[in-house]
């Protein structure tokens, strides 16, 4: 079964506007972590933001915020004030506490294109 | 912060050649990983390691092999490259359950 689902293959957003990237996850663990990564066309994976399952507040990092809805198993990424440099692929990932290998399971990704 | 290094960045090689993709990290992390990613697609775990002398196969079957003789070094080897091995290979490391996974810049492999 797919652990991470990202239903938006591609999105366009106008510069300076906000964009929300959807992510839903599937786990029976009580303790887990959710991560978002950015992958520009150059290919490297850039860590953006982390949310722990026991964190009561939504995580924020600069222009990135995570809309965490535990009951719905949803962890959407919000990018505010989009910039041209935000054009990239974005991946949602999850690590479950019961997996002692600490591996991340990734979604299929969402490609964001910021228009001037 | 480039604490995990992969070489080469790009590699074009002929079918049947043996290749080794290098990955080194300076953070002393026990856990290291290799992910395979086709262009525009998701990442698939092909190998991981808990520490020295530990290697495990990941979720996606791969003809590659790995070794972990030193904490900082986790090379991936293909004994006989084929065009189906054309992909990007990303090396990563992680410290704790709640810390981010650190990725290298990746190796883009093309087998012709």
Short mmCIF file of C-alpha atoms in Angstrom, two decimals:
data_model
loop_
_atom_site.label_atom_id
_atom_site.label_comp_id
_atom_site.label_asym_id
_atom_site.label_seq_id
_atom_site.Cartn_x
_atom_site.Cartn_y
_atom_site.Cartn_z
CA UNK A 1 0.00 0.00 0.00
CA UNK A 2 1.22 3.48 -0.81
CA UNK A 3 2.36 5.20 2.36
CA UNK A 4 2.52 8.72 0.91
CA UNK A 5 0.09 10.10 -1.66
CA UNK A 6 0.61 13.32 -3.55
CA UNK A 7 -2.32 13.78 -5.92
CA UNK A 8 -1.12 16.88 -7.80
CA UNK A 9 1.41 15.96 -10.48
CA UNK A 10 1.92 19.59 -11.51
CA UNK A 11 0.85 23.06 -10.46
CA UNK A 12 1.27 26.57 -11.79
CA UNK A 13 1.39 29.55 -9.46
CA UNK A 14 1.79 33.26 -10.05
CA UNK A 15 4.81 34.94 -8.55
CA UNK A 16 4.12 36.40 -5.06
CA UNK A 17 1.06 34.21 -4.56
CA UNK A 18 0.75 31.31 -2.11
CA UNK A 19 0.49 27.68 -3.16
CA UNK A 20 -0.61 24.59 -1.24
CA UNK A 21 0.79 21.17 -2.05
CA UNK A 22 -1.26 18.23 -0.87
CA UNK A 23 0.09 15.20 0.96
CA UNK A 24 -1.76 12.39 2.67
CA UNK A 25 -0.13 9.50 4.45
CA UNK A 26 -0.96 6.07 5.73
CA UNK A 27 0.47 4.59 8.90
CA UNK A 28 -0.66 2.66 11.93
CA UNK A 29 2.24 4.00 14.00
CA UNK A 30 1.51 6.56 16.71
CA UNK A 31 4.97 8.05 16.38
CA UNK A 32 6.16 9.20 12.99
CA UNK A 33 7.72 12.16 11.23
CA UNK A 34 6.72 13.97 8.08
CA UNK A 35 9.20 15.76 5.84
CA UNK A 36 9.07 17.94 2.77
CA UNK A 37 11.93 18.17 0.30
CA UNK A 38 12.50 20.38 -2.73
CA UNK A 39 14.27 19.04 -5.80
CA UNK A 40 15.30 21.64 -8.40
CA UNK A 41 16.18 20.60 -11.93
CA UNK A 42 19.80 20.16 -10.83
CA UNK A 43 18.68 17.06 -8.94
CA UNK A 44 19.75 17.59 -5.35
CA UNK A 45 17.28 17.08 -2.51
CA UNK A 46 16.85 20.11 -0.27
CA UNK A 47 15.20 19.65 3.13
CA UNK A 48 12.41 22.19 3.76
CA UNK A 49 10.41 21.36 6.85
CA UNK A 50 9.66 18.67 9.42
CA UNK A 51 6.57 17.83 11.47
CA UNK A 52 6.52 15.24 14.23
CA UNK A 53 3.34 13.32 14.93
CA UNK A 54 3.29 14.55 18.53
CA UNK A 55 3.94 18.19 17.64
CA UNK A 56 0.87 20.17 18.56
CA UNK A 57 1.74 23.22 16.51
CA UNK A 58 2.14 23.32 12.76
CA UNK A 59 5.75 23.59 11.68
CA UNK A 60 6.96 26.76 9.98
CA UNK A 61 10.29 27.61 8.33
CA UNK A 62 10.41 31.03 6.72
CA UNK A 63 8.02 31.01 3.77
CA UNK A 64 7.22 27.34 4.29
CA UNK A 65 4.52 26.10 6.64
CA UNK A 66 3.04 22.68 7.13
CA UNK A 67 -0.71 22.32 7.59
CA UNK A 68 -0.81 19.19 9.74
CA UNK A 69 -4.20 17.55 10.23
CA UNK A 70 -3.52 14.35 12.14
CA UNK A 71 -7.04 12.96 12.14
CA UNK A 72 -7.21 13.29 8.37
CA UNK A 73 -3.60 12.04 7.97
CA UNK A 74 -2.81 15.10 5.96
CA UNK A 75 0.41 17.15 5.86
CA UNK A 76 0.05 19.85 3.23
CA UNK A 77 2.92 22.22 2.45
CA UNK A 78 2.12 25.90 2.03
CA UNK A 79 4.60 28.12 0.23
CA UNK A 80 3.81 31.79 0.72
CA UNK A 81 4.88 34.64 -1.55
CA UNK A 82 6.12 32.34 -4.32
CA UNK A 83 9.36 33.23 -6.06
CA UNK A 84 10.69 32.14 -9.45
CA UNK A 85 13.33 30.11 -7.64
CA UNK A 86 10.59 28.00 -6.05
CA UNK A 87 10.02 26.26 -9.39
CA UNK A 88 10.99 22.67 -8.62
CA UNK A 89 9.64 19.27 -7.73
CA UNK A 90 8.42 18.86 -4.14
CA UNK A 91 8.34 15.58 -2.29
CA UNK A 92 6.46 14.64 0.86
CA UNK A 93 8.06 11.85 2.89
CA UNK A 94 7.38 9.92 6.08
CA UNK A 95 9.49 8.07 8.61
CA UNK A 96 7.75 5.63 10.95
CA UNK A 97 9.08 5.02 14.45
CA UNK A 98 8.70 1.26 14.19
CA UNK A 99 11.11 1.12 11.25
CA UNK A 100 14.48 0.98 13.01
CA UNK A 101 16.24 1.66 9.74
CA UNK A 102 15.04 5.30 9.80
CA UNK A 103 14.26 5.16 6.09
CA UNK A 104 12.01 7.70 4.40
CA UNK A 105 9.09 6.69 2.19
CA UNK A 106 8.48 9.25 -0.53
CA UNK A 107 5.44 10.34 -2.47
CA UNK A 108 5.41 10.70 -6.24
CA UNK A 109 6.10 14.42 -6.04
CA UNK A 110 4.46 17.60 -7.29
CA UNK A 111 6.08 19.83 -9.89
CA UNK A 112 5.59 23.52 -9.17
CA UNK A 113 6.11 26.12 -11.86
CA UNK A 114 6.14 29.76 -10.75
CA UNK A 115 5.11 32.24 -13.45
CA UNK A 116 6.35 35.84 -13.53
CA UNK B 1 26.10 22.56 3.88
CA UNK B 2 27.70 19.79 1.79
CA UNK B 3 28.37 17.16 4.44
CA UNK B 4 27.62 14.26 2.15
CA UNK B 5 29.52 13.91 -1.08
CA UNK B 6 28.83 11.90 -4.18
CA UNK B 7 31.11 11.34 -7.14
CA UNK B 8 30.91 11.42 -10.03
CA UNK B 9 28.13 13.94 -10.59
CA UNK B 10 27.52 12.67 -14.12
CA UNK B 11 28.65 9.40 -15.71
CA UNK B 12 28.14 8.07 -19.22
CA UNK B 13 29.38 4.53 -19.63
CA UNK B 14 29.12 1.66 -22.07
CA UNK B 15 27.10 -1.50 -21.55
CA UNK B 16 28.93 -4.22 -19.66
CA UNK B 17 31.31 -1.95 -17.77
CA UNK B 18 31.78 -2.19 -14.02
CA UNK B 19 31.15 1.04 -12.16
CA UNK B 20 31.34 2.25 -8.59
CA UNK B 21 29.43 5.29 -7.38
CA UNK B 22 31.12 6.91 -4.42
CA UNK B 23 29.38 8.33 -1.35
CA UNK B 24 31.05 9.79 1.71
CA UNK B 25 29.74 11.66 4.73
CA UNK B 26 31.60 13.60 7.38
CA UNK B 27 28.89 13.65 10.04
CA UNK B 28 29.59 10.26 11.62
CA UNK B 29 26.07 9.01 10.90
CA UNK B 30 25.54 5.29 11.31
CA UNK B 31 22.62 5.01 8.93
CA UNK B 32 23.17 5.50 5.21
CA UNK B 33 20.97 4.94 2.19
CA UNK B 34 20.93 4.68 -1.59
CA UNK B 35 17.85 5.82 -3.48
CA UNK B 36 17.22 5.41 -7.19
CA UNK B 37 15.16 7.99 -9.06
CA UNK B 38 14.10 8.13 -12.69
CA UNK B 39 13.59 11.66 -14.09
CA UNK B 40 10.49 13.33 -12.67
CA UNK B 41 9.60 10.28 -10.63
CA UNK B 42 9.62 9.32 -6.97
CA UNK B 43 12.61 8.04 -5.04
CA UNK B 44 12.94 4.31 -4.41
CA UNK B 45 15.15 2.89 -1.67
CA UNK B 46 17.52 0.27 -3.08
CA UNK B 47 20.06 -0.22 -0.25
CA UNK B 48 20.67 0.89 3.30
CA UNK B 49 23.09 0.32 6.11
CA UNK B 50 22.78 0.42 9.91
CA UNK B 51 26.50 0.86 10.34
CA UNK B 52 29.87 -0.71 9.58
CA UNK B 53 29.61 -4.20 8.06
CA UNK B 54 25.82 -3.88 7.80
CA UNK B 55 24.04 -3.74 4.44
CA UNK B 56 20.42 -4.41 3.62
CA UNK B 57 18.34 -4.43 0.47
CA UNK B 58 15.69 -1.75 0.12
CA UNK B 59 12.16 -1.75 -1.17
CA UNK B 60 13.12 -1.77 -4.85
CA UNK B 61 15.08 -4.71 -6.19
CA UNK B 62 18.39 -3.66 -7.67
CA UNK B 63 21.26 -5.46 -9.40
CA UNK B 64 23.70 -3.17 -7.65
CA UNK B 65 25.64 -4.05 -4.51
CA UNK B 66 26.94 -1.92 -1.65
CA UNK B 67 29.57 -2.18 1.04
CA UNK B 68 30.17 -0.42 4.36
CA UNK B 69 33.69 -0.97 5.59
CA UNK B 70 34.02 2.46 7.14
CA UNK B 71 31.35 4.61 8.78
CA UNK B 72 31.90 7.49 6.40
CA UNK B 73 31.95 5.54 3.13
CA UNK B 74 29.07 3.73 1.40
CA UNK B 75 29.90 2.95 -2.25
CA UNK B 76 27.49 1.39 -4.73
CA UNK B 77 28.75 -0.97 -7.43
CA UNK B 78 27.28 -2.25 -10.67
CA UNK B 79 29.27 -5.23 -11.94
CA UNK B 80 27.92 -5.01 -15.48
CA UNK B 81 26.08 -1.85 -16.42
CA UNK B 82 23.04 -2.04 -18.69
CA UNK B 83 20.86 0.67 -20.27
CA UNK B 84 18.10 -0.22 -17.76
CA UNK B 85 20.43 1.07 -15.02
CA UNK B 86 20.21 4.58 -16.46
CA UNK B 87 18.86 6.71 -13.62
CA UNK B 88 19.83 9.12 -10.88
CA UNK B 89 21.32 7.61 -7.73
CA UNK B 90 21.05 9.58 -4.50
CA UNK B 91 23.03 8.79 -1.38
CA UNK B 92 21.78 9.92 2.03
CA UNK B 93 22.51 9.63 5.73
CA UNK B 94 20.50 10.10 8.89
CA UNK B 95 21.35 10.50 12.56
CA UNK B 96 18.24 10.02 14.64
CA UNK B 97 14.66 9.01 14.18
CA UNK B 98 13.53 12.64 14.22
CA UNK B 99 16.32 14.28 12.23
CA UNK B 100 16.25 15.10 8.56
CA UNK B 101 17.81 12.82 5.99
CA UNK B 102 20.84 14.49 4.40
CA UNK B 103 21.27 13.91 0.69
CA UNK B 104 24.25 14.14 -1.60
CA UNK B 105 24.03 15.90 -4.94
CA UNK B 106 23.34 12.64 -6.77
CA UNK B 107 24.98 10.78 -9.62
CA UNK B 108 23.24 10.85 -12.98
CA UNK B 109 24.17 7.60 -14.68
CA UNK B 110 23.63 6.97 -18.37
CA UNK B 111 24.45 3.56 -19.80
CA UNK B 112 24.74 3.50 -23.58
#
